[in-house]
Coordinates of C-alpha atoms (C1' of nucleotides) in Angstrom, one line a residue:
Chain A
X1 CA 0.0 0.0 0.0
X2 CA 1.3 3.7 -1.1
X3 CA 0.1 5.3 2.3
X4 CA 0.0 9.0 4.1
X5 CA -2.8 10.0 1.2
X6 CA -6.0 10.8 3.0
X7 CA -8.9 12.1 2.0
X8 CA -9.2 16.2 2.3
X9 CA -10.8 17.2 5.7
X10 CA -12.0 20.7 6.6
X11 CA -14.2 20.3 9.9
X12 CA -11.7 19.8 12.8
X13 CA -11.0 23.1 14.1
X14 CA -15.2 23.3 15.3
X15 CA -15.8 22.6 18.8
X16 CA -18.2 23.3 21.2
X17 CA -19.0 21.6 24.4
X18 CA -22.4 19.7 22.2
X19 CA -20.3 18.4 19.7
X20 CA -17.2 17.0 22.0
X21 CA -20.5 15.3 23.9
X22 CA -22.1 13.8 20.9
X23 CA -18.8 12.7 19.9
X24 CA -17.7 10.6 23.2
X25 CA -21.0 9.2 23.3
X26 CA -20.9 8.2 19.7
X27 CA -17.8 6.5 20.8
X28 CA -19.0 4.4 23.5
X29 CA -22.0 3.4 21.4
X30 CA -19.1 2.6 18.2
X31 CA -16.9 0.8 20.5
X32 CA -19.3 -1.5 21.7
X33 CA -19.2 0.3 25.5
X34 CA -22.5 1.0 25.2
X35 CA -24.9 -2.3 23.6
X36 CA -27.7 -2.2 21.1
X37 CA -30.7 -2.5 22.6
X38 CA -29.5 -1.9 25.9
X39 CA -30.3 1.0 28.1
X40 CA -27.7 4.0 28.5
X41 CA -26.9 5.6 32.4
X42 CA -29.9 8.2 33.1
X43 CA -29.3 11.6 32.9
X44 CA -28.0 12.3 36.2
X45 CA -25.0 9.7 36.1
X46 CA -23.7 11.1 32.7
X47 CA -23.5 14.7 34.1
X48 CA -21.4 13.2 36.7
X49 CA -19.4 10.8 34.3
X50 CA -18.9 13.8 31.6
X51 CA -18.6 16.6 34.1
X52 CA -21.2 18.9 32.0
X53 CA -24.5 20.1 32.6
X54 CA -27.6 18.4 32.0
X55 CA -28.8 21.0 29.5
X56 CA -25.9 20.1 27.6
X57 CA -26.3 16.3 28.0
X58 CA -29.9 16.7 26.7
X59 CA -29.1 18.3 24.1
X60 CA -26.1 15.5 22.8
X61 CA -28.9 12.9 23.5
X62 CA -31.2 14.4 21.3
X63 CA -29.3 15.2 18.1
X64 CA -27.7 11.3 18.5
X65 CA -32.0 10.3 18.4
X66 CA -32.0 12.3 15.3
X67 CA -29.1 10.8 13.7
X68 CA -30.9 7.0 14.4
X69 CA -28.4 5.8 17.4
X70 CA -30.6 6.5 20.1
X71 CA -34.1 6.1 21.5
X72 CA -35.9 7.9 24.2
X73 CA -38.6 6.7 26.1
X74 CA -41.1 8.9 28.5
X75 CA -40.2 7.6 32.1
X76 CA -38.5 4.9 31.2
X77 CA -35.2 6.0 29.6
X78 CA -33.0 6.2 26.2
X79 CA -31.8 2.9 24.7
X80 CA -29.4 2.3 21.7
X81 CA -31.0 1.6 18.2
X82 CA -27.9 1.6 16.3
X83 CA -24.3 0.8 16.7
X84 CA -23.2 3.2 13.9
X85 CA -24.3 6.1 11.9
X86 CA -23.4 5.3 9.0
X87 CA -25.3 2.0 9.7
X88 CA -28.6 3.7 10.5
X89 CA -28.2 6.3 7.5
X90 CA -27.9 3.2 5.2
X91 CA -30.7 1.4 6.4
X92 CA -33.4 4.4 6.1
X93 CA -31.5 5.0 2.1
X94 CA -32.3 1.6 1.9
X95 CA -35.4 0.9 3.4
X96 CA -36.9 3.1 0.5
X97 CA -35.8 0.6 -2.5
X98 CA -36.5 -2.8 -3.2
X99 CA -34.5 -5.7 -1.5
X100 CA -33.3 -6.5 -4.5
X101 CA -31.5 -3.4 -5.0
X102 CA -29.5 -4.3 -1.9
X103 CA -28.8 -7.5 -2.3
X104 CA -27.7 -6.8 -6.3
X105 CA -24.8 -4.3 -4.4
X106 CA -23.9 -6.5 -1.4
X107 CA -23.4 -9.3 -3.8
X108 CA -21.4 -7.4 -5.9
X109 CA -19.0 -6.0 -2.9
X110 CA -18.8 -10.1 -2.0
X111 CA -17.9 -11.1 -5.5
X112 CA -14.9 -8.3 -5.5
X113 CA -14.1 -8.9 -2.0
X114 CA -13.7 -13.2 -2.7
X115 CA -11.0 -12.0 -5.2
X116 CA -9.2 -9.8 -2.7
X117 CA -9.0 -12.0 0.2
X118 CA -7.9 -14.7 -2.2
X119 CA -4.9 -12.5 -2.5
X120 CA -4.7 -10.7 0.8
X121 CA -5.5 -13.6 3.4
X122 CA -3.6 -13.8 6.2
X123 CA -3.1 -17.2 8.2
X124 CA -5.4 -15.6 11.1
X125 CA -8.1 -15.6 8.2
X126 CA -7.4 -19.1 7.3
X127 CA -8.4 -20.2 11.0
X128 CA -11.0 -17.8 11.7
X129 CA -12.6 -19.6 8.0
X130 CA -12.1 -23.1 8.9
X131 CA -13.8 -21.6 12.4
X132 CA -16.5 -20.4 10.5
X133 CA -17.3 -23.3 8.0
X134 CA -17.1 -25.8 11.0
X135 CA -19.9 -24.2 12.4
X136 CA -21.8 -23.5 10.0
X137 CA -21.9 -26.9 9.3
X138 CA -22.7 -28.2 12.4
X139 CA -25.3 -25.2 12.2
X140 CA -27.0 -26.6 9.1
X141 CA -27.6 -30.0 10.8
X142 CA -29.7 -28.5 13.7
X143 CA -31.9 -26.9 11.2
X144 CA -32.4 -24.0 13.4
X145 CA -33.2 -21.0 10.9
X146 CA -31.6 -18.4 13.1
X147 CA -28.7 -20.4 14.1
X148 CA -28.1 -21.3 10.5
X149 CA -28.9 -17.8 9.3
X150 CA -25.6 -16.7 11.8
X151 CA -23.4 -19.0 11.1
X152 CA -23.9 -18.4 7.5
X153 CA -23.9 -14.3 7.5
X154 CA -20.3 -15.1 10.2
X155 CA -19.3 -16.9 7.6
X156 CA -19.8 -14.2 4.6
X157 CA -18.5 -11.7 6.9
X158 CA -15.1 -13.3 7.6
X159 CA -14.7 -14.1 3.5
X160 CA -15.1 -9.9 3.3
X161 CA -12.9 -9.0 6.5
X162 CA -10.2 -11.2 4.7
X163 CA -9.8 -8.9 1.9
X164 CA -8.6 -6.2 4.3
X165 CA -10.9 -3.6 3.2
X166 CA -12.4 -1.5 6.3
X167 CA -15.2 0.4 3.8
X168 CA -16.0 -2.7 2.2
X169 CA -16.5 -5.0 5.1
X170 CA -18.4 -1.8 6.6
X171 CA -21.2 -1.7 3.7
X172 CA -21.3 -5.2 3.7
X173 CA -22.1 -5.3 7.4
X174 CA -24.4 -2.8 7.3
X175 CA -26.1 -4.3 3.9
X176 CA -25.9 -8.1 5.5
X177 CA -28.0 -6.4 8.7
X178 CA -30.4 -4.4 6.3
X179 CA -31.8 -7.6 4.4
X180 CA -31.7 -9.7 7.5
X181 CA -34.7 -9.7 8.6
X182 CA -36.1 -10.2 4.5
X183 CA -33.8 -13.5 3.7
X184 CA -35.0 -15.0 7.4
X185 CA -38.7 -15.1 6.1
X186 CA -37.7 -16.4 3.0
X187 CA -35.4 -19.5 3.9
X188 CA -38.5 -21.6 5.7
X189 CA -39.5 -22.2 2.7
X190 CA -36.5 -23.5 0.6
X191 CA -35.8 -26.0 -1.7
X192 CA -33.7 -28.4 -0.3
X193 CA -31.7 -29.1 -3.5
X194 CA -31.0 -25.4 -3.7
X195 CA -29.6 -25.2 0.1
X196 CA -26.8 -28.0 -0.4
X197 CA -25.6 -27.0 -3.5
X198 CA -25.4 -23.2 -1.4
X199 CA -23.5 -25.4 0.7
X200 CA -21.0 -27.4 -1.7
X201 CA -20.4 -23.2 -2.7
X202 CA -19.4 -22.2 0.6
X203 CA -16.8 -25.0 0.9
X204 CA -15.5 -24.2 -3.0
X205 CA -15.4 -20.6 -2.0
X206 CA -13.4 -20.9 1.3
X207 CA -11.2 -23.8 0.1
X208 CA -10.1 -21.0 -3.0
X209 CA -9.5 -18.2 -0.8
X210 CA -7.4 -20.0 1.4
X211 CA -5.6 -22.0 -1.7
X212 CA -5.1 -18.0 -2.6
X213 CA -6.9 -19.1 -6.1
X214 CA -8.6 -15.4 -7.1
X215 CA -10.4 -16.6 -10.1
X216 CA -11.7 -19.6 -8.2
X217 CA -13.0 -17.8 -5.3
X218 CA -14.1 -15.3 -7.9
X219 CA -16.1 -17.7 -9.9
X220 CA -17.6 -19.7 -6.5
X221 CA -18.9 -16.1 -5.2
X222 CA -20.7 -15.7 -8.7
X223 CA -22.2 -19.1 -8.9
X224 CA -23.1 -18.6 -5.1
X225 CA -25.2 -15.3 -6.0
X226 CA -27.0 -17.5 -9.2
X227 CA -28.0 -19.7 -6.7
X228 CA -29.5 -17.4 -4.2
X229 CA -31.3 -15.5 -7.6
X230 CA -33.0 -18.8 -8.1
X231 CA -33.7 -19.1 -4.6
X232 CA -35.6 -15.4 -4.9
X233 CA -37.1 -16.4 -7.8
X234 CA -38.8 -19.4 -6.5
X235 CA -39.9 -17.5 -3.7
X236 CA -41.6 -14.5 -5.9
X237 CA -43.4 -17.5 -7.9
X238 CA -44.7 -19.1 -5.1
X239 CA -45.5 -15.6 -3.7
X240 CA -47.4 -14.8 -7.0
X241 CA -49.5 -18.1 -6.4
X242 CA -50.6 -17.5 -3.3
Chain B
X1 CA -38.2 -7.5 -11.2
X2 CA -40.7 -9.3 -8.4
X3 CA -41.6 -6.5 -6.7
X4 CA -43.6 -5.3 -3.7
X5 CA -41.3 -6.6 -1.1
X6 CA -39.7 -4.2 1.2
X7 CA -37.4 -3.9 3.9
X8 CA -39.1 -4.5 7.1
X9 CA -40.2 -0.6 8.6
X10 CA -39.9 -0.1 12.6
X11 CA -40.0 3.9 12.7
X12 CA -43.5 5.8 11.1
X13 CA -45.3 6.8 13.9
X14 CA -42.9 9.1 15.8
X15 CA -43.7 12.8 15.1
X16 CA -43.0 15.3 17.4
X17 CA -43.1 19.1 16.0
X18 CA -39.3 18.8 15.8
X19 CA -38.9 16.1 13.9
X20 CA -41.4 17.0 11.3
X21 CA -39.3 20.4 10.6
X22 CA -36.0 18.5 10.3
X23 CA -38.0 16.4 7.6
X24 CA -39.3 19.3 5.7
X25 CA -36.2 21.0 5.7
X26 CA -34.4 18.0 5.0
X27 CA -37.0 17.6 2.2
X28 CA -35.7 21.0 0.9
X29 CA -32.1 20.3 0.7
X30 CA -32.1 16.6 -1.0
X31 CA -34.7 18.3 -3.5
X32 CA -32.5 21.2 -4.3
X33 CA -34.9 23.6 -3.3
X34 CA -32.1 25.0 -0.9
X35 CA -28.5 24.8 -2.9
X36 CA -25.6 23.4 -1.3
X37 CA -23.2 26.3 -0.4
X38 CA -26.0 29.1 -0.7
X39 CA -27.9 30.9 2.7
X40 CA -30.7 29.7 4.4
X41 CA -33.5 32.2 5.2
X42 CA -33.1 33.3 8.8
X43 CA -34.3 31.9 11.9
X44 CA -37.3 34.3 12.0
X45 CA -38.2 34.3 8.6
X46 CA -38.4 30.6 9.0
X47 CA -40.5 31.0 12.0
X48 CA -42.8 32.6 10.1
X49 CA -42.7 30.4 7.1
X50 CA -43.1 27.2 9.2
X51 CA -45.6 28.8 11.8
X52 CA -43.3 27.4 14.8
X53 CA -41.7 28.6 17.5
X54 CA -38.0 30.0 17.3
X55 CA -36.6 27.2 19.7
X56 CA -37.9 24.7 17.5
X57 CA -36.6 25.9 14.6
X58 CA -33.3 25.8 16.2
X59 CA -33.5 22.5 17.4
X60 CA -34.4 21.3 14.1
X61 CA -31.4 23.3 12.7
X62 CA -29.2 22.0 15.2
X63 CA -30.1 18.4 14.5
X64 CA -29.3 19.2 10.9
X65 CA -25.8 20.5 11.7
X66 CA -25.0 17.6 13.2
X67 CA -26.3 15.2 10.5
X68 CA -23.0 17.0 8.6
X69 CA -26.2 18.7 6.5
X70 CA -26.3 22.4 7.4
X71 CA -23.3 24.6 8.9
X72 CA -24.4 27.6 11.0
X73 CA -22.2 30.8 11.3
X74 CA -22.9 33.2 14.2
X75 CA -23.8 36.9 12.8
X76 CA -23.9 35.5 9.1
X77 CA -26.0 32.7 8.8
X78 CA -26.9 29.0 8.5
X79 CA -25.1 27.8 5.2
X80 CA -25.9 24.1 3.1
X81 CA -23.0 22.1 3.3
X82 CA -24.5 18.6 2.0
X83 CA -27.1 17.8 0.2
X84 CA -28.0 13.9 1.7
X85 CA -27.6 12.4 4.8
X86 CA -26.2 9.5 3.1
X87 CA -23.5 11.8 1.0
X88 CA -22.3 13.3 4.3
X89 CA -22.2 10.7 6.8
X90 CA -20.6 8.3 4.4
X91 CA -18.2 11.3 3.4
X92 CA -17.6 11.2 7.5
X93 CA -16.8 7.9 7.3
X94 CA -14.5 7.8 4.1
X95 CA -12.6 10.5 5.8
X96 CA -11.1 8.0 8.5
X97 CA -10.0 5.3 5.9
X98 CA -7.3 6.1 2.8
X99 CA -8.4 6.8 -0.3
X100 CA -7.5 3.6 -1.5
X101 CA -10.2 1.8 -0.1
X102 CA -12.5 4.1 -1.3
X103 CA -11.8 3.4 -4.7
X104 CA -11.2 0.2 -4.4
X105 CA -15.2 -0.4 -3.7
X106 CA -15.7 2.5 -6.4
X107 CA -14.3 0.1 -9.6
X108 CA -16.1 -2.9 -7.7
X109 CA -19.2 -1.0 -8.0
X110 CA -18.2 0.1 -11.5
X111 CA -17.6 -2.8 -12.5
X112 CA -20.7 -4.8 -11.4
X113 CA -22.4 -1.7 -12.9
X114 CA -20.8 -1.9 -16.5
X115 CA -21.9 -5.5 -16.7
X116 CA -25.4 -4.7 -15.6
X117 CA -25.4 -1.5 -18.1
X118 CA -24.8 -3.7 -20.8
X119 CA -27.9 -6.3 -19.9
X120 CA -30.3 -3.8 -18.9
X121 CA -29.2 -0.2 -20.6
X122 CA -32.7 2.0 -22.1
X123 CA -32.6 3.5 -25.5
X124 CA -32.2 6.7 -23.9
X125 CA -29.1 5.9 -21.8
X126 CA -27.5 5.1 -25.0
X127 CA -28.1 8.9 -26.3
X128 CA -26.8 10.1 -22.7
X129 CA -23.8 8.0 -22.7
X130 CA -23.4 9.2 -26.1
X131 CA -23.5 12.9 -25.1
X132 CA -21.2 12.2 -22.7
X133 CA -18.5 10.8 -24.5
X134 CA -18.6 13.8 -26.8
X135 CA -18.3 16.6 -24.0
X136 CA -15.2 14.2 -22.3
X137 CA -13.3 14.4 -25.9
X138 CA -14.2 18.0 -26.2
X139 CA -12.9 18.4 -22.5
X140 CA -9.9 16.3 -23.4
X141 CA -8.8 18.8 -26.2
X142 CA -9.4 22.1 -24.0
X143 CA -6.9 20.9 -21.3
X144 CA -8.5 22.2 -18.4
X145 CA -8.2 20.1 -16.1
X146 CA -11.2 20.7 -13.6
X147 CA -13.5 20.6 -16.9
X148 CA -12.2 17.2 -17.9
X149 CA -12.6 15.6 -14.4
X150 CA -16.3 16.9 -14.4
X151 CA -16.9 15.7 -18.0
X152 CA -14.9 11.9 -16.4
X153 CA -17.2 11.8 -13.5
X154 CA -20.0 12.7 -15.8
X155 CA -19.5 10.0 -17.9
X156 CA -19.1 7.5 -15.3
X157 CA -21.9 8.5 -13.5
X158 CA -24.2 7.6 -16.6
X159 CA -22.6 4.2 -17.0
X160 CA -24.0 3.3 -13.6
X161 CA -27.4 5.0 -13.9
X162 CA -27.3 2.6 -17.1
X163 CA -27.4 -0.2 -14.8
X164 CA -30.6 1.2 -13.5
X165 CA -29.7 0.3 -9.2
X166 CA -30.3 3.2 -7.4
X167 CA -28.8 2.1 -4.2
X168 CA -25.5 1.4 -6.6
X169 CA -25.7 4.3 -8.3
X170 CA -26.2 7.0 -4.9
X171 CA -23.2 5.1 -3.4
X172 CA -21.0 5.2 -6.5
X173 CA -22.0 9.3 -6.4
X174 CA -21.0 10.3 -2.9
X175 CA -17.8 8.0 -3.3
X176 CA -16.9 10.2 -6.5
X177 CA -17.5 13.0 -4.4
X178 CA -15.3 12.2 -1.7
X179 CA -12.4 10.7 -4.0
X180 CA -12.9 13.8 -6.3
X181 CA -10.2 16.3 -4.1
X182 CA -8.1 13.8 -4.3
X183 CA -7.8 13.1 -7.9
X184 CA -8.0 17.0 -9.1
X185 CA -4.6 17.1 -7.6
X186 CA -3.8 13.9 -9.2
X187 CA -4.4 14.9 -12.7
X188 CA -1.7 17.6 -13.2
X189 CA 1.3 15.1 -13.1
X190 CA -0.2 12.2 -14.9
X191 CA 1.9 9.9 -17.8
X192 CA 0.2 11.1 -21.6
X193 CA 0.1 7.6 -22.8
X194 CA -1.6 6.6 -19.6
X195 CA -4.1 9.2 -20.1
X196 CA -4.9 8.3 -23.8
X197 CA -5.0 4.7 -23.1
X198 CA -7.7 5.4 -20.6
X199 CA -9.9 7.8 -23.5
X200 CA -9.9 4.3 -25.3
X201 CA -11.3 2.2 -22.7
X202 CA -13.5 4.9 -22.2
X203 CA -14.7 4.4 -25.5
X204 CA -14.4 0.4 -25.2
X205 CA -16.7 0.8 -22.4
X206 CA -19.3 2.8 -23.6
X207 CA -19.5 0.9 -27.1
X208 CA -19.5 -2.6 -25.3
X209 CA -22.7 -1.1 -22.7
X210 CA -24.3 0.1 -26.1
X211 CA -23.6 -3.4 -27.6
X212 CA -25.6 -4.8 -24.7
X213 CA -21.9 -7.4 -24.8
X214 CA -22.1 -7.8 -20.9
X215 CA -18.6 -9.5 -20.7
X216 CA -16.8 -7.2 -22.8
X217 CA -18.3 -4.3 -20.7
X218 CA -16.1 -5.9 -17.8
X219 CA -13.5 -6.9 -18.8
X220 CA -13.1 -2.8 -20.3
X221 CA -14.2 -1.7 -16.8
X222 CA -11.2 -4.0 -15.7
X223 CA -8.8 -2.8 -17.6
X224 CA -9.7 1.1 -16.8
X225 CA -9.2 -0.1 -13.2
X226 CA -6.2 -1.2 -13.9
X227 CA -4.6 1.7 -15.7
X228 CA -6.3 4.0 -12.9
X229 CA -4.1 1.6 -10.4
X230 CA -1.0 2.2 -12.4
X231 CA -1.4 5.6 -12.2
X232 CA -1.7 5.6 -8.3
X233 CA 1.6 3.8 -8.2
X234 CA 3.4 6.5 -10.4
X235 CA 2.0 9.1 -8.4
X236 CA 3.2 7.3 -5.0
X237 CA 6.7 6.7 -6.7
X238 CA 6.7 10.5 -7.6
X239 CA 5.7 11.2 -4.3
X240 CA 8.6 9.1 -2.4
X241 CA 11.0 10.9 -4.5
X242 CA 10.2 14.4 -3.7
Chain C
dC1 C1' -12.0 53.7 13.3
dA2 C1' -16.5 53.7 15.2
dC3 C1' -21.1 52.5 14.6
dC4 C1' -25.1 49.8 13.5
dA5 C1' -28.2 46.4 11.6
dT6 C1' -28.5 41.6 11.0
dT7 C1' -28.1 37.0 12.6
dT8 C1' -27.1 33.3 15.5
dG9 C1' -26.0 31.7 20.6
dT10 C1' -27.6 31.3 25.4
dT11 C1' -30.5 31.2 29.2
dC12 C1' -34.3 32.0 31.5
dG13 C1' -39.6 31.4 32.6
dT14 C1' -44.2 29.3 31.5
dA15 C1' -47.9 26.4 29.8
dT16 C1' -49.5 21.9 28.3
dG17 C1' -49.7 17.2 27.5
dT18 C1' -48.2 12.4 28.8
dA19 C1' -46.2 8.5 31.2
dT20 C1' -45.2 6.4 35.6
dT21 C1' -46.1 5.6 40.2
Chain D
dT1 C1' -57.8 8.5 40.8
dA2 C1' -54.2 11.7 42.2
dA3 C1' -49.5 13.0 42.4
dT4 C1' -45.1 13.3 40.4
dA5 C1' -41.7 13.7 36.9
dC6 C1' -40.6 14.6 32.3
dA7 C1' -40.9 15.9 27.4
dT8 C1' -42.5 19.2 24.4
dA9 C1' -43.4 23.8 22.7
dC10 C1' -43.6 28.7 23.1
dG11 C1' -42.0 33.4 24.3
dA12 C1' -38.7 36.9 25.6
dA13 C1' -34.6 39.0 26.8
dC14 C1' -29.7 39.5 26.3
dA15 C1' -25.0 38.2 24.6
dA16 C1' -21.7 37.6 20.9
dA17 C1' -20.2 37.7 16.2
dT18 C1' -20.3 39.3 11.5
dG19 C1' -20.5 42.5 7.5
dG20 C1' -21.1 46.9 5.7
dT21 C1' -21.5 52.0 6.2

DNA sequence: CACCATTTGTTCGTATGTATT
DNA sequence: TAATACATACGAACAAATGGT
């Protein structure tokens, strides 16, 4: 990598107590600190913590519900919606288009990023794959949807974080979370054909990333993403029927 | 396309006075109604205009600020500095990362888009992408540098329109945005051959989209990626050396 | 340079509706 | 049901910064 070339930045030198607030909340809630779903401290226990008013602590909470990380409610406190911004930004730009849309773009990051981890893997990688297709597996013979829909989104996630891209793994992660909730209603009603052959893919894929094969793992990602358009495909027929 | 079948919706029914003036002004800005880099009207002719109170206004502006959408300056004025959410978080974002990555997921997208531009192009694409090409050779001949790069990003922005995604093509914009700084200063010191060999796989590319020749599209869209990468590695070499 | 109008920043007070106890 | 706490919205006054005369 050619490095020390970063993009051109202008904010910075803006500051006021809000914004240094917002920004070490943002943190904790980034970091993991501060859980999805989970309830933040009240009021009272961050104005100790951050040593500023309450006004001001308001204020932070408020602009951080408008960005889509937090969530207040009336006597019962503010939980956390989102673990990123950029995460809940995406998901409202993509809750306005078809599923489709998405999944046409993720697949397309996975596709690129199968070729780059072919080349870029490291021998962590390797492990944290074989980790990942062991259970997944194992997974697949429980037959529990939510189980197997983990294992097999860990799986995809690890393939991306192997080609060393931080951008790309983070619109994959955020796209992968976005149609969630859309593939788990579909898979119930899967042809079983269909699933092992997705199956017999995962391995090819894996196996050519960690071989360092780039056109293999290339190829595997695209016949992976034929499958799953057949997959949709039946669905929408059998949706048209009923 | 099987349509009708969205991402799953949680939000809808929370509408406090606030919120719904951060979505009418937001409203205002992604429609172009308010340009990015002009002057907002005033707090008190927006009171008027909206028919709430000043604090709320402010809240809402506030809110705005922080969503990386409006910039306020004390004794001057509230100014447009993005025109999306999206654009300006993701800009955020890019900002921490190298370029590198960013256009690294830039050609994945433009190459996933070629191939789909070439399946799925419209007769009137073709007269756009046409257009294009013509202003980019006129541009060429002129020399001006800042002229060409808009007539470049021009023409890549209606390849991936071509492929008719709108999630694709809204991410392939705001990365071209972000990424654009970086190559204006680029430009000045590039190779000629390089350059010229790029105007032909410009042309490659555009013909092959026309020629609805999906493969062909790629494998152009390839090789523009990979002279762009040569480029980079001049520039670095150039850069080590000074 | 001084002055002034404009515009945002800050901090009060008050009224009203709502959720929790 | 009554009491309490909190969120929301409004209004007003003053402070601070900017741009132009």
């Amino acid at each position: 990598m050619f490095g020390g070339f970063y993009l051109a930045l202008k904010e910075a030198i803006k500051s006021t107590l809000v914004t240094q607030v917002i920004a070490q909340m943002k943190g904790l809630i980034e970091e993991g600190e501060w859980v999805v779903g989970t309830r933040i401290p009240p009021e009272p226990e961050l104005v100790k913590q951050l040593g500023v008013s309450r006004n001001t602590v308001r204020e932070a909470v408020q602009a951080l519900v408008h960005m889509g990380l937090l969530e207040t409610r009336q006597g019962d406190g503010t939980y956390v919606r989102s673990q990123s911004e950029l995460g809940a930004t995406l998901m409202r730009r993509l809750r306005r288009s078809g599923v489709e849309e998405t999944l046409e773009v993720r697949h397309c990051l996975e596709r690129e990023a199968a070729r780059l981890a072919a080349l870029r893997r490291s021998d962590e990688d390797v492990q944290i794959l074989r980790l990942c297709l062991k259970l997944h597996d194992e997974a697949m013979r429980c037959r529990n949807i939510e189980d197997f829909l983990s294992a097999d989104l860990a799986l995809h996630h690890a393939i991306v974080a192997a080609a060393h891209n931080s951008v790309m793994l983070d619109l994959y992660d955020h796209m992968s979370e976005a149609v969630r909730a859309s593939i788990s209603s579909m898979i119930p009603k899967l042809d079983h054909v269909l699933v092992h052959r997705l199956l017999d893919l995962h391995h090819e894929l894996v196996e050519a990333v960690i071989a360092k094969n780039a056109e293999a793992a290339e190829v595997a990602a695209r016949k992976h993403d034929e499958v799953v358009q057949t997959m949709l495909q039946e669905r929408a027929t059998q949706e048209s029927e009923a």
